[in-house]
PDB file of C-alpha atoms in Angstrom:
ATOM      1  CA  UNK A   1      -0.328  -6.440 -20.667  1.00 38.00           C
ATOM      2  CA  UNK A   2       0.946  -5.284 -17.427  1.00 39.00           C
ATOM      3  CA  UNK A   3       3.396  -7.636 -16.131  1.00 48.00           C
ATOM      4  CA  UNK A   4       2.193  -8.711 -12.017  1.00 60.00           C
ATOM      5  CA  UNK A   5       4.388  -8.093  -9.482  1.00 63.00           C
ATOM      6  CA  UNK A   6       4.958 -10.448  -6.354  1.00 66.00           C
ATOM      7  CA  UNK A   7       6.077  -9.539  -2.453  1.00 68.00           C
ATOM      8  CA  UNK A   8       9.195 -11.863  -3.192  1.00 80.00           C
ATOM      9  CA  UNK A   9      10.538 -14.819  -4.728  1.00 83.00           C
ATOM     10  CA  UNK A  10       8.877 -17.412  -3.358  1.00 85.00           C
ATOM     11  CA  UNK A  11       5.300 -15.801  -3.893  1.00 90.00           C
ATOM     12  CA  UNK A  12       6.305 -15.478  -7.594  1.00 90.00           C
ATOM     13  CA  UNK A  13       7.127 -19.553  -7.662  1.00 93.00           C
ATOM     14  CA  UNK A  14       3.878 -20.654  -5.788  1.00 94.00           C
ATOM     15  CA  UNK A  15       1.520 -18.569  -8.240  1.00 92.00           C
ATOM     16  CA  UNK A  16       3.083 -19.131 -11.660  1.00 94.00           C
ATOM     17  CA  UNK A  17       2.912 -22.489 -10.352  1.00 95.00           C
ATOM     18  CA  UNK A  18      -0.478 -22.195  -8.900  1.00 93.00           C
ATOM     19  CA  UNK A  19      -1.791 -21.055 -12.597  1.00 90.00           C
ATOM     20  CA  UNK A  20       0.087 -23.618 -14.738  1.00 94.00           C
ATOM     21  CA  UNK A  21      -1.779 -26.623 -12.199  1.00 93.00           C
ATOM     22  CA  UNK A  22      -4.756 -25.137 -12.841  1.00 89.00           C
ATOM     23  CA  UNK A  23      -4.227 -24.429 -16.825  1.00 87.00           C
ATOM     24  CA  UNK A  24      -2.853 -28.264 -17.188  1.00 90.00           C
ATOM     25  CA  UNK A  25       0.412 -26.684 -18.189  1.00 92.00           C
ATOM     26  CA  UNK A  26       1.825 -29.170 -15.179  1.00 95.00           C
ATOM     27  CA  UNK A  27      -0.475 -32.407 -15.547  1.00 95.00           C
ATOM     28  CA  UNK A  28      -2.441 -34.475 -12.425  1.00 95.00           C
ATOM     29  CA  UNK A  29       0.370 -36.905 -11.039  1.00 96.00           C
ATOM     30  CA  UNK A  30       3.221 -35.212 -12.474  1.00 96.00           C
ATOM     31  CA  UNK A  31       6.222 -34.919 -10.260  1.00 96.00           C
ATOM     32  CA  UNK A  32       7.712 -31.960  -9.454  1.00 95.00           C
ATOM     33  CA  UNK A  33      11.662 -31.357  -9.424  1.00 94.00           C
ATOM     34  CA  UNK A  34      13.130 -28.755  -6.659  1.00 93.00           C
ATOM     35  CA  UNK A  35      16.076 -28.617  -8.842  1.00 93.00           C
ATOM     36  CA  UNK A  36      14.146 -27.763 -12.012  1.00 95.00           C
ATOM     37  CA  UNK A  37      12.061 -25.364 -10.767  1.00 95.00           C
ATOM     38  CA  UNK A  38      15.480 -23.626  -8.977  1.00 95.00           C
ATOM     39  CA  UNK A  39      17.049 -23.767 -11.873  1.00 94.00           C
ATOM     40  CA  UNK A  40      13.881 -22.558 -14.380  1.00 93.00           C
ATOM     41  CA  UNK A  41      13.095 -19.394 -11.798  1.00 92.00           C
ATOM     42  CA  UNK A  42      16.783 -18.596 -10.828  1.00 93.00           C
ATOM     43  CA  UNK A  43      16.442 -19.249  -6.995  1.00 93.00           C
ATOM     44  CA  UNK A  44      17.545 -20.747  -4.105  1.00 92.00           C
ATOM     45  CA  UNK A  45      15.585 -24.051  -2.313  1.00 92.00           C
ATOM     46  CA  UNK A  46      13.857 -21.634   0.412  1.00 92.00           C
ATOM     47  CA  UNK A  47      11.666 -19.903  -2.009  1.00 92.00           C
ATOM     48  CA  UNK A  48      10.754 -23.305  -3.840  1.00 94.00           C
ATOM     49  CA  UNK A  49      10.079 -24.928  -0.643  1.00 93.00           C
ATOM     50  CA  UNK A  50       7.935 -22.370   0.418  1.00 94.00           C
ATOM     51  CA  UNK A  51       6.110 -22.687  -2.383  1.00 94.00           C
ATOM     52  CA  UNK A  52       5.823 -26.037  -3.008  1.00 95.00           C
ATOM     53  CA  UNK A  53       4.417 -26.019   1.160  1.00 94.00           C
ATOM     54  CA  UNK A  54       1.545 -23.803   0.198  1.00 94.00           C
ATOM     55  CA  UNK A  55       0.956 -25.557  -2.392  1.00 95.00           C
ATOM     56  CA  UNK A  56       0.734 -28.686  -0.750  1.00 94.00           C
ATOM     57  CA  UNK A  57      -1.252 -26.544   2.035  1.00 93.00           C
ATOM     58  CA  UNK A  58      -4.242 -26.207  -0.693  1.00 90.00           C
ATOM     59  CA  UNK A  59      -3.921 -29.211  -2.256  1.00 91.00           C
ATOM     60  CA  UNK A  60      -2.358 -28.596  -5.332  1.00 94.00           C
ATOM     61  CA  UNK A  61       0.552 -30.909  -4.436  1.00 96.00           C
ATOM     62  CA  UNK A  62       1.235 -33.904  -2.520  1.00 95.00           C
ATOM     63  CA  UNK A  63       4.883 -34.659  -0.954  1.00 91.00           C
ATOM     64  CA  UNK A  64       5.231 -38.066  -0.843  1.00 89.00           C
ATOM     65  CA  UNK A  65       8.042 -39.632   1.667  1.00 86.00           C
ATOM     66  CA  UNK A  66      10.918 -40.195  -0.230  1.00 82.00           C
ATOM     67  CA  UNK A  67       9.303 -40.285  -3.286  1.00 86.00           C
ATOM     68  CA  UNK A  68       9.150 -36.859  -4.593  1.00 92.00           C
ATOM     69  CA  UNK A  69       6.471 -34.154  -5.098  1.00 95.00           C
ATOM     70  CA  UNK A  70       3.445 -34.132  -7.495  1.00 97.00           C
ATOM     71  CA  UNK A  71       0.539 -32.643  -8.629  1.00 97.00           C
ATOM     72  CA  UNK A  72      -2.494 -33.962  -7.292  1.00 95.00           C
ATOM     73  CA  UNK A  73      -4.703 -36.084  -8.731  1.00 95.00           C
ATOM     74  CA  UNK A  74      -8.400 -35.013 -10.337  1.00 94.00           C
ATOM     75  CA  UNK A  75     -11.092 -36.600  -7.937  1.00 92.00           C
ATOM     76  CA  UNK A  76     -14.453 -37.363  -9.888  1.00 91.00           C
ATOM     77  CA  UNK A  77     -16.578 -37.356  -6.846  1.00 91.00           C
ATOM     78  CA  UNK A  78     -15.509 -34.199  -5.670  1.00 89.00           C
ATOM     79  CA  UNK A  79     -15.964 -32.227  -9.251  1.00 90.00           C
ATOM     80  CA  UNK A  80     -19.655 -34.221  -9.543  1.00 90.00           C
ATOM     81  CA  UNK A  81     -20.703 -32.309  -6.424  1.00 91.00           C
ATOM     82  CA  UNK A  82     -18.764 -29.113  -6.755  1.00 89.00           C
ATOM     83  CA  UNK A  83     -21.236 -29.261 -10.225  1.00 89.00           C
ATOM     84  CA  UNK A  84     -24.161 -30.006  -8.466  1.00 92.00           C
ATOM     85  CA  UNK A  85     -23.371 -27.368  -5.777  1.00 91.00           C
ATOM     86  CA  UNK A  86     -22.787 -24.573  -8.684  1.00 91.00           C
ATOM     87  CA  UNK A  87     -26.283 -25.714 -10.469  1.00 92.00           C
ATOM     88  CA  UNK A  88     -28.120 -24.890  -7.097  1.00 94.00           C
ATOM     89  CA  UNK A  89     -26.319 -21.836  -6.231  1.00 95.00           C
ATOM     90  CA  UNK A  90     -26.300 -20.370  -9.699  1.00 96.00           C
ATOM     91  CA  UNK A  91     -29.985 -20.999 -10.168  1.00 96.00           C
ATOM     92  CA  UNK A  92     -30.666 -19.007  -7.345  1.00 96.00           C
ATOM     93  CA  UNK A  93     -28.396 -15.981  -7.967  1.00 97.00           C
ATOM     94  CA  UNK A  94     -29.571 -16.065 -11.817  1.00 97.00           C
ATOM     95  CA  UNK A  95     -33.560 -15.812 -10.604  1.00 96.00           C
ATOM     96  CA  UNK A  96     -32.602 -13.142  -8.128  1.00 97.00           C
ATOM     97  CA  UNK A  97     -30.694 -11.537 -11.420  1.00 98.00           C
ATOM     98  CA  UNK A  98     -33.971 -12.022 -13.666  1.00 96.00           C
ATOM     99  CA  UNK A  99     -35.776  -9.356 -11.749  1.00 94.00           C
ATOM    100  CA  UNK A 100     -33.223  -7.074 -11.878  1.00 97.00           C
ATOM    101  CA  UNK A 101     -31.479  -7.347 -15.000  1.00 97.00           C
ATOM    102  CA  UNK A 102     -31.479  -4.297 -17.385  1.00 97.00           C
ATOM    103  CA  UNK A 103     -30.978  -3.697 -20.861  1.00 97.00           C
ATOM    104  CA  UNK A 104     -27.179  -2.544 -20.123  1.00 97.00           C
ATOM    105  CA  UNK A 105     -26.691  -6.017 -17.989  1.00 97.00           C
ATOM    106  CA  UNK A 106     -28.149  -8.016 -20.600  1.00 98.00           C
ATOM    107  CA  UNK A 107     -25.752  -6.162 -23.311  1.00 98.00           C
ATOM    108  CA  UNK A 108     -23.322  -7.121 -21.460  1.00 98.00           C
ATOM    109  CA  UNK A 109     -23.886 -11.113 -21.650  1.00 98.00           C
ATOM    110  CA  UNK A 110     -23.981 -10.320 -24.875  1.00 98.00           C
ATOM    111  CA  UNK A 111     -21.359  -9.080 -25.807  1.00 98.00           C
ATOM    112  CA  UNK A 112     -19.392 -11.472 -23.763  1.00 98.00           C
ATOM    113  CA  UNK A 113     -21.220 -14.075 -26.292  1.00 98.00           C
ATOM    114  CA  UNK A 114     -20.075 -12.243 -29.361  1.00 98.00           C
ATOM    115  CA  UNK A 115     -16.572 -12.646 -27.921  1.00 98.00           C
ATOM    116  CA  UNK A 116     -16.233 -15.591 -27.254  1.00 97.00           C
ATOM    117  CA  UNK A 117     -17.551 -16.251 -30.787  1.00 97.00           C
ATOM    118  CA  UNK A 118     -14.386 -13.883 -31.914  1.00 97.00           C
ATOM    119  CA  UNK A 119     -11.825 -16.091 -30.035  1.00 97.00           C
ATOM    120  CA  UNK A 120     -12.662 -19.432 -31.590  1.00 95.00           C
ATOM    121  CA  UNK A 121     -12.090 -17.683 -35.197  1.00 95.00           C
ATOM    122  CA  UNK A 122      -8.733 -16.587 -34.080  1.00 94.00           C
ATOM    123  CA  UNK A 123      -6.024 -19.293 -35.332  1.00 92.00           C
ATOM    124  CA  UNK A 124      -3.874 -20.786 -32.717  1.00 89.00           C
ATOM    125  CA  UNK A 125      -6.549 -19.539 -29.472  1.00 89.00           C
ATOM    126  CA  UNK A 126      -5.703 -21.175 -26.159  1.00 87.00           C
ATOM    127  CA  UNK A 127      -8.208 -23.297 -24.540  1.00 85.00           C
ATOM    128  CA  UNK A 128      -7.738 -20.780 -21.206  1.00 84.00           C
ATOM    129  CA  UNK A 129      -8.619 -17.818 -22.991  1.00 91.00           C
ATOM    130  CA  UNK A 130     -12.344 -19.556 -23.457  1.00 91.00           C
ATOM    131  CA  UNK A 131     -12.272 -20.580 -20.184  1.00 86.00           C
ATOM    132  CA  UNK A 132     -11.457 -17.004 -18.714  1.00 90.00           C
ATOM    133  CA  UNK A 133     -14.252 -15.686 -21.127  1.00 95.00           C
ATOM    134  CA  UNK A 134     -16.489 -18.410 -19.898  1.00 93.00           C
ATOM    135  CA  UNK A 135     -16.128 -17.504 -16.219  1.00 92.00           C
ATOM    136  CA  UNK A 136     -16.486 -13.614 -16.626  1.00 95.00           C
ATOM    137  CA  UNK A 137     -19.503 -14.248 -18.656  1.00 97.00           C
ATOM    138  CA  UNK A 138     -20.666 -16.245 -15.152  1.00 95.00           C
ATOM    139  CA  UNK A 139     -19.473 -13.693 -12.924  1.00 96.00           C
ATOM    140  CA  UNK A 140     -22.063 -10.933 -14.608  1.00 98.00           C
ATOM    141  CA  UNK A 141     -25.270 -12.672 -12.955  1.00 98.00           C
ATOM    142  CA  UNK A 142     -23.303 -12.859  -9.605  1.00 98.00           C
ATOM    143  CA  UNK A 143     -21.909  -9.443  -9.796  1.00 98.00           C
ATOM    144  CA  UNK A 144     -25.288  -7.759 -10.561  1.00 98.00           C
ATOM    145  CA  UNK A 145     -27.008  -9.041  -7.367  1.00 98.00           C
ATOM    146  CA  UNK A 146     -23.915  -8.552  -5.395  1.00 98.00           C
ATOM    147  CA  UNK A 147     -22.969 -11.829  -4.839  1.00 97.00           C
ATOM    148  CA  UNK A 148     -19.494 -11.752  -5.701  1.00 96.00           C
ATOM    149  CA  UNK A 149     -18.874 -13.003  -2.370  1.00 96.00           C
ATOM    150  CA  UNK A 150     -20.244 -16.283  -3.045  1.00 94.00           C
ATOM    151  CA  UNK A 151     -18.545 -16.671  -7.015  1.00 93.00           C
ATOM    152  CA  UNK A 152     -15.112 -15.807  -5.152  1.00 90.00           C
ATOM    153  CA  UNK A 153     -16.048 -18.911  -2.406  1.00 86.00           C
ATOM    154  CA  UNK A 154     -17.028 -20.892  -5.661  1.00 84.00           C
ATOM    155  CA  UNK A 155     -14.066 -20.381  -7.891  1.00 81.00           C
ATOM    156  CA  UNK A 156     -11.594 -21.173  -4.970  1.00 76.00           C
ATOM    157  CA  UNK A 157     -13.152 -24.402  -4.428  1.00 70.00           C
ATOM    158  CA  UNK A 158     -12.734 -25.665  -7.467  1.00 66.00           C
ATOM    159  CA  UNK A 159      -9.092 -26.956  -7.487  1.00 77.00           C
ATOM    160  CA  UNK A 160     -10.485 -30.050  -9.207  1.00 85.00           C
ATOM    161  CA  UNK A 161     -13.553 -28.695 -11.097  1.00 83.00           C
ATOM    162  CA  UNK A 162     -11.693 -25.904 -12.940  1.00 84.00           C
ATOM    163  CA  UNK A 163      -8.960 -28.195 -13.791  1.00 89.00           C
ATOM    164  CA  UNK A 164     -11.844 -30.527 -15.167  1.00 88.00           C
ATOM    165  CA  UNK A 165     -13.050 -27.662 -17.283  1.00 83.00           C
ATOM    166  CA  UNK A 166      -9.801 -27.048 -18.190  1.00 85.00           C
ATOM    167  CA  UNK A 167      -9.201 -30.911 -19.338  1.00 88.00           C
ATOM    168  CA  UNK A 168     -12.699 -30.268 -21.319  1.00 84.00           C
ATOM    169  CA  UNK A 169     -11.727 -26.887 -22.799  1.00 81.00           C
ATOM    170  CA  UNK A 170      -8.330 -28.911 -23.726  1.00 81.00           C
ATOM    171  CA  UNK A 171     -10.568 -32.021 -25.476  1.00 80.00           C
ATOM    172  CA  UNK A 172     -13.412 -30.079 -26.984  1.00 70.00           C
ATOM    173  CA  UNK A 173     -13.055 -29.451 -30.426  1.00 71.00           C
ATOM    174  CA  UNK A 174     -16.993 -27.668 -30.954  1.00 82.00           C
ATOM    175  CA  UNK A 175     -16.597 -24.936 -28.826  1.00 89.00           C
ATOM    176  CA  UNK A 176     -19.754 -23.662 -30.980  1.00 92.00           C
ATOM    177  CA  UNK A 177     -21.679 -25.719 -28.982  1.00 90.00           C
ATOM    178  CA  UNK A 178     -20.972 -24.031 -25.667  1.00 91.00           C
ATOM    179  CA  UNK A 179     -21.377 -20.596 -27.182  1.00 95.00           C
ATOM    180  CA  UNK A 180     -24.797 -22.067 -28.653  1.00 96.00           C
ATOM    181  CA  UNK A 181     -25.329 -23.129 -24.723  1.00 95.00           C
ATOM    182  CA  UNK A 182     -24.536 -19.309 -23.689  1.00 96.00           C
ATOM    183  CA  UNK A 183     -27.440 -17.752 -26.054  1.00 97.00           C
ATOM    184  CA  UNK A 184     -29.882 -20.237 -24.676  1.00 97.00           C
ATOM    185  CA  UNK A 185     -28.724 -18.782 -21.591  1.00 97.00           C
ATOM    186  CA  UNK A 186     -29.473 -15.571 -22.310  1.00 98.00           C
ATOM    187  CA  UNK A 187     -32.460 -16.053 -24.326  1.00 97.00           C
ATOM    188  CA  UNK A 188     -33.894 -17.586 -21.083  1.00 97.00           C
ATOM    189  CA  UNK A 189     -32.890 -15.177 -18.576  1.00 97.00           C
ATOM    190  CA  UNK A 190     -34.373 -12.439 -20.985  1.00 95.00           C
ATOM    191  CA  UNK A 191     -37.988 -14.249 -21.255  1.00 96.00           C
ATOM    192  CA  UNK A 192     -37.464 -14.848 -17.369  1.00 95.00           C
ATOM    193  CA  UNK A 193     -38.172 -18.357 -17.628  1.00 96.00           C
ATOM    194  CA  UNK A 194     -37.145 -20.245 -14.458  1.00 93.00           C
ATOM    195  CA  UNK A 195     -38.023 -23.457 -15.341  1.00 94.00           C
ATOM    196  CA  UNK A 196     -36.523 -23.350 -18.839  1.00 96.00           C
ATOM    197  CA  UNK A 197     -33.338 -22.139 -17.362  1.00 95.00           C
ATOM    198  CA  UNK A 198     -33.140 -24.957 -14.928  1.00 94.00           C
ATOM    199  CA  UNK A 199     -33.315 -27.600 -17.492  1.00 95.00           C
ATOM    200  CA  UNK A 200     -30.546 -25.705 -19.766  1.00 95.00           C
ATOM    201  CA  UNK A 201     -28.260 -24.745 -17.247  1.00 93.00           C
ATOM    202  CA  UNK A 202     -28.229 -28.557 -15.906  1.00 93.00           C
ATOM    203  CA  UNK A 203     -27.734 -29.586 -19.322  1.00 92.00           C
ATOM    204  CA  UNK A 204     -24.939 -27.326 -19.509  1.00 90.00           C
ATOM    205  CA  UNK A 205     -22.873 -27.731 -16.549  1.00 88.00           C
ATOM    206  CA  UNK A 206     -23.252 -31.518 -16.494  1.00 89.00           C
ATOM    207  CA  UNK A 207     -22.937 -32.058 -20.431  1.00 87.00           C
ATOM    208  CA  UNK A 208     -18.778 -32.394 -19.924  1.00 83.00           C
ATOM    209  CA  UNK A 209     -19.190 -35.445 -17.541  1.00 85.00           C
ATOM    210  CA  UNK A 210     -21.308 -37.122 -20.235  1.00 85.00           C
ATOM    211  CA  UNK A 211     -19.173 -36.106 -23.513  1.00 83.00           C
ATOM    212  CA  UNK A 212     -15.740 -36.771 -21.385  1.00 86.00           C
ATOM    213  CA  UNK A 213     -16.675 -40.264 -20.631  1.00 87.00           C
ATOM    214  CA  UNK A 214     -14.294 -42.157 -22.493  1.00 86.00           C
ATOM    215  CA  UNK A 215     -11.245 -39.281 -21.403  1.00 88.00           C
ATOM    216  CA  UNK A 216     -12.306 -39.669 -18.032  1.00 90.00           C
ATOM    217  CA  UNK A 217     -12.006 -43.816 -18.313  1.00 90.00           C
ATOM    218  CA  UNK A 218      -9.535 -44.273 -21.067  1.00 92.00           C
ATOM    219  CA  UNK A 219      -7.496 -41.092 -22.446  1.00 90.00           C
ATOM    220  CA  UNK A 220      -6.664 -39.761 -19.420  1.00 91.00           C
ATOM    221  CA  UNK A 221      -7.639 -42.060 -16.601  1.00 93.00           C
ATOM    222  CA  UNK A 222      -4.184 -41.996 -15.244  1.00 94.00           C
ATOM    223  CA  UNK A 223      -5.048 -37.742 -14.194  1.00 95.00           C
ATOM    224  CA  UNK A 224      -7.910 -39.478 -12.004  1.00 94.00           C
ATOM    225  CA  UNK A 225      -7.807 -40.952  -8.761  1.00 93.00           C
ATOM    226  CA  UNK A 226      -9.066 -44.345  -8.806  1.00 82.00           C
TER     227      UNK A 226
END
């Protein structure tokens, strides 16, 4: 893999950082040492500082005064409507993709199926790799209709939705349901059934909030805000 390059230091700080929020690698409420991070990337405070400002910027970090730096928390109401905002914008791009869709960009759904059904068989998998396999596999309907526009707008709104996905990803141990989920999916979108699709897609967006309800109140209640 070809190893990214940044414009300088700081940049490098704020998106490894950026990434390991956003994987879970760095947790909801945990704090944040200048001197660690100095120490773990091999520069001075300016870079760290500007990162950890940006960061704080989008809301990936709050500085509290005199208290230290840490990760924000996960707000449930915000990642409830940031899913029912995604069910009524994906609904519409996937009926606009419906009438469109040809063989090739239905071979290509599938074949994004068949590998996420490859990852889960491979021992040790990371829970990100089925998440970035889950999102391109979303990105196809949004990408044929050119509406990549409005997937870009949805992905970087999702500071605490993708970080709930992630937390789900993390806590799910049948990812064979979710790749059962995707060939419903794509069964539907084949037939061109609308109203079919509706129901499923609901049912698959919203199904985390339901299965997570004892993480979300118990196991991890202290990564919510309350």
């Amino acid at each position: 893999m070809e190893e990214k390059t940044y414009k300088n230091r700081g940049d490098m700080v704020f998106e490894t950082l950026k990434r390991e929020i956003l994987d879970l690698e760095l947790k909801p409420g945990q704090a944040i040492s200048e001197n660690e991070i100095c120490e773990r990337f091999g520069v001075s405070r300016t870079p760290v500082r500007d990162a950890l400002r940006r960061l704080q910027e989008q809301d990936f970090v709050e500085s509290i005064p005199y208290g230290g730096t840490y990760v924000t928390l996960l707000n449930l109401s915000n990642i409830k409507q940031m899913i029912y905002m995604r069910v009524a914008v994906e609904l519409m791009v996937m009926g606009d993709f419906m009438e469109i869709a040809t063989p090739m960009m239905m071979e290509e759904i599938r074949y994004m199926i068949r590998k996420q059904g490859a990852l889960i068989l491979e021992p040790g998998f990371e829970p990100e790799q089925f998440y970035r396999l889950d999102a391109e596999m979303h990105a196809i309907w949004f990408a044929a209709t050119d509406k990549m526009k409005i997937w870009e707008l949805v992905q970087a709104q999702q500071l605490h939705y993708t970080r709930f996905r992630m937390l789900d990803f993390v806590t799910e141990t049948d990812f064979t349901r979710i790749i059962k989920e995707h060939n419903q999916l794509f069964e539907l979108l084949k037939k061109k059934d609308k109203e079919g699709l509706e129901k499923a897609l609901k049912e698959h967006l919203f199904y985390s909030m339901h299965r997570m309800k004892h993480t979300i109140e118990v196991d991890c209640k202290d990564y919510f805000v309350q």
